[in-house]
Amino acid sequence: MTRFYKAEMYKFKFPASHGHYAWNEYLDFVVTDSASDQKTVMKAAFFSGEIEGFRTTRPYTTFLAAQSCLEHAMNEYQAPPSKSGLFKDAKEYEE
């Protein structure tokens, strides 16, 4: 699951997860951030809905595993240069 979450984060170019400890806080940030494009917002909302669905259907098994895997993926994830905030002109070189 961790590999899936991390791959989707790269695919949809999520912003950097530095400074966000909890998965729900990070996904809320992605959804409400004005710099996030529509596909990234939709994928973050899907992740949030999926994990919240596990909270009600399988609270002691899949929910714990899913949130742990997403937080692990957040720790390993390194945003592309255009989304990391380090380089303002990195969009030119990314594609």
PDB file of C-alpha atoms in Angstrom:
ATOM      1  CA  MET A   1       0.000   0.000   0.000  1.00  0.00           C
ATOM      2  CA  THR A   2       2.847   2.382   0.760  1.00  0.00           C
ATOM      3  CA  ARG A   3       4.265   1.949  -2.732  1.00  0.00           C
ATOM      4  CA  PHE A   4       0.837   2.595  -4.251  1.00  0.00           C
ATOM      5  CA  TYR A   5       0.300   5.790  -2.269  1.00  0.00           C
ATOM      6  CA  LYS A   6       3.778   7.052  -3.060  1.00  0.00           C
ATOM      7  CA  ALA A   7       3.437   6.228  -6.764  1.00  0.00           C
ATOM      8  CA  GLU A   8       0.124   8.085  -6.934  1.00  0.00           C
ATOM      9  CA  MET A   9       1.652  11.058  -5.140  1.00  0.00           C
ATOM     10  CA  TYR A  10       4.381  11.214  -7.792  1.00  0.00           C
ATOM     11  CA  LYS A  11       1.926  10.635 -10.629  1.00  0.00           C
ATOM     12  CA  PHE A  12      -0.341  13.490  -9.544  1.00  0.00           C
ATOM     13  CA  LYS A  13       2.540  15.741  -8.399  1.00  0.00           C
ATOM     14  CA  PHE A  14       1.460  16.274  -4.828  1.00  0.00           C
ATOM     15  CA  PRO A  15       3.098  19.181  -2.990  1.00  0.00           C
ATOM     16  CA  ALA A  16       5.836  18.486  -0.458  1.00  0.00           C
ATOM     17  CA  SER A  17       4.647  16.822   2.716  1.00  0.00           C
ATOM     18  CA  HIS A  18       7.281  18.433   4.946  1.00  0.00           C
ATOM     19  CA  GLY A  19       5.747  20.097   7.968  1.00  0.00           C
ATOM     20  CA  HIS A  20       2.686  17.839   7.975  1.00  0.00           C
ATOM     21  CA  TYR A  21       2.692  15.093  10.556  1.00  0.00           C
ATOM     22  CA  ALA A  22      -0.810  13.661  10.274  1.00  0.00           C
ATOM     23  CA  TRP A  23      -2.177  12.243   7.035  1.00  0.00           C
ATOM     24  CA  ASN A  24      -5.546  14.017   7.344  1.00  0.00           C
ATOM     25  CA  GLU A  25      -3.906  17.410   7.903  1.00  0.00           C
ATOM     26  CA  TYR A  26      -1.733  16.905   4.820  1.00  0.00           C
ATOM     27  CA  LEU A  27      -4.646  15.843   2.620  1.00  0.00           C
ATOM     28  CA  ASP A  28      -6.701  18.807   3.851  1.00  0.00           C
ATOM     29  CA  PHE A  29      -3.795  21.061   2.892  1.00  0.00           C
ATOM     30  CA  VAL A  30      -3.590  19.533  -0.605  1.00  0.00           C
ATOM     31  CA  VAL A  31      -7.340  19.904  -1.147  1.00  0.00           C
ATOM     32  CA  THR A  32      -7.481  23.535   0.014  1.00  0.00           C
ATOM     33  CA  ASP A  33      -4.155  24.721  -1.452  1.00  0.00           C
ATOM     34  CA  SER A  34      -4.713  27.130  -4.326  1.00  0.00           C
ATOM     35  CA  ALA A  35      -1.539  25.908  -6.062  1.00  0.00           C
ATOM     36  CA  SER A  36      -2.873  22.333  -6.393  1.00  0.00           C
ATOM     37  CA  ASP A  37      -4.369  21.449  -9.748  1.00  0.00           C
ATOM     38  CA  GLN A  38      -7.769  19.760 -10.063  1.00  0.00           C
ATOM     39  CA  LYS A  39      -6.460  16.215 -10.593  1.00  0.00           C
ATOM     40  CA  THR A  40      -4.276  16.424  -7.495  1.00  0.00           C
ATOM     41  CA  VAL A  41      -7.192  17.727  -5.430  1.00  0.00           C
ATOM     42  CA  MET A  42      -9.419  14.899  -6.643  1.00  0.00           C
ATOM     43  CA  LYS A  43      -6.798  12.252  -5.838  1.00  0.00           C
ATOM     44  CA  ALA A  44      -6.225  13.705  -2.346  1.00  0.00           C
ATOM     45  CA  ALA A  45      -9.998  13.704  -1.748  1.00  0.00           C
ATOM     46  CA  PHE A  46     -10.115  10.076  -2.923  1.00  0.00           C
ATOM     47  CA  PHE A  47      -7.344   9.105  -0.474  1.00  0.00           C
ATOM     48  CA  SER A  48      -9.173  10.862   2.338  1.00  0.00           C
ATOM     49  CA  GLY A  49     -12.511   9.247   1.492  1.00  0.00           C
ATOM     50  CA  GLU A  50     -10.946   5.830   1.159  1.00  0.00           C
ATOM     51  CA  ILE A  51      -9.242   5.992   4.537  1.00  0.00           C
ATOM     52  CA  GLU A  52     -12.306   7.474   6.252  1.00  0.00           C
ATOM     53  CA  GLY A  53     -14.364   4.667   4.728  1.00  0.00           C
ATOM     54  CA  PHE A  54     -11.988   2.157   6.286  1.00  0.00           C
ATOM     55  CA  ARG A  55     -12.466   3.947   9.635  1.00  0.00           C
ATOM     56  CA  THR A  56     -16.151   2.964   9.657  1.00  0.00           C
ATOM     57  CA  THR A  57     -16.000  -0.434   7.955  1.00  0.00           C
ATOM     58  CA  ARG A  58     -12.742  -1.881   9.306  1.00  0.00           C
ATOM     59  CA  PRO A  59     -11.533   0.333  12.167  1.00  0.00           C
ATOM     60  CA  TYR A  60      -9.091  -2.105  13.783  1.00  0.00           C
ATOM     61  CA  THR A  61      -7.449  -3.579  10.698  1.00  0.00           C
ATOM     62  CA  THR A  62      -7.504  -1.874   7.316  1.00  0.00           C
ATOM     63  CA  PHE A  63      -7.980   1.637   8.701  1.00  0.00           C
ATOM     64  CA  LEU A  64      -4.854   1.395  10.851  1.00  0.00           C
ATOM     65  CA  ALA A  65      -2.881  -0.118   7.985  1.00  0.00           C
ATOM     66  CA  ALA A  66      -4.028   2.468   5.427  1.00  0.00           C
ATOM     67  CA  GLN A  67      -3.267   5.487   7.575  1.00  0.00           C
ATOM     68  CA  SER A  68       0.101   4.038   8.564  1.00  0.00           C
ATOM     69  CA  CYS A  69       0.980   3.349   4.929  1.00  0.00           C
ATOM     70  CA  LEU A  70      -0.010   6.848   3.819  1.00  0.00           C
ATOM     71  CA  GLU A  71       2.049   8.440   6.597  1.00  0.00           C
ATOM     72  CA  HIS A  72       5.002   6.239   5.630  1.00  0.00           C
ATOM     73  CA  ALA A  73       4.594   7.292   1.998  1.00  0.00           C
ATOM     74  CA  MET A  74       4.464  10.939   3.110  1.00  0.00           C
ATOM     75  CA  ASN A  75       7.792  10.484   4.918  1.00  0.00           C
ATOM     76  CA  GLU A  76       9.460   8.955   1.851  1.00  0.00           C
ATOM     77  CA  TYR A  77       7.902  11.290  -0.712  1.00  0.00           C
ATOM     78  CA  GLN A  78       9.986  14.009  -2.320  1.00  0.00           C
ATOM     79  CA  ALA A  79       7.970  16.479  -4.349  1.00  0.00           C
ATOM     80  CA  PRO A  80       8.996  17.362  -7.909  1.00  0.00           C
ATOM     81  CA  PRO A  81      11.014  20.602  -8.097  1.00  0.00           C
ATOM     82  CA  SER A  82       8.026  22.637  -9.281  1.00  0.00           C
ATOM     83  CA  LYS A  83       5.971  21.585  -6.237  1.00  0.00           C
ATOM     84  CA  SER A  84       8.688  21.600  -3.571  1.00  0.00           C
ATOM     85  CA  GLY A  85       8.853  25.363  -3.195  1.00  0.00           C
ATOM     86  CA  LEU A  86      12.637  25.365  -3.483  1.00  0.00           C
ATOM     87  CA  PHE A  87      12.912  26.545  -7.058  1.00  0.00           C
ATOM     88  CA  LYS A  88      10.518  29.141  -8.371  1.00  0.00           C
ATOM     89  CA  ASP A  89      11.425  28.580 -12.063  1.00  0.00           C
ATOM     90  CA  ALA A  90      11.612  24.774 -11.933  1.00  0.00           C
ATOM     91  CA  LYS A  91       8.466  24.287 -14.029  1.00  0.00           C
ATOM     92  CA  GLU A  92      10.480  25.069 -17.153  1.00  0.00           C
ATOM     93  CA  TYR A  93      12.885  22.189 -16.546  1.00  0.00           C
ATOM     94  CA  GLU A  94      10.515  19.555 -15.249  1.00  0.00           C
ATOM     95  CA  GLU A  95       8.949  18.442 -18.509  1.00  0.00           C
TER      96      GLU A  95
END
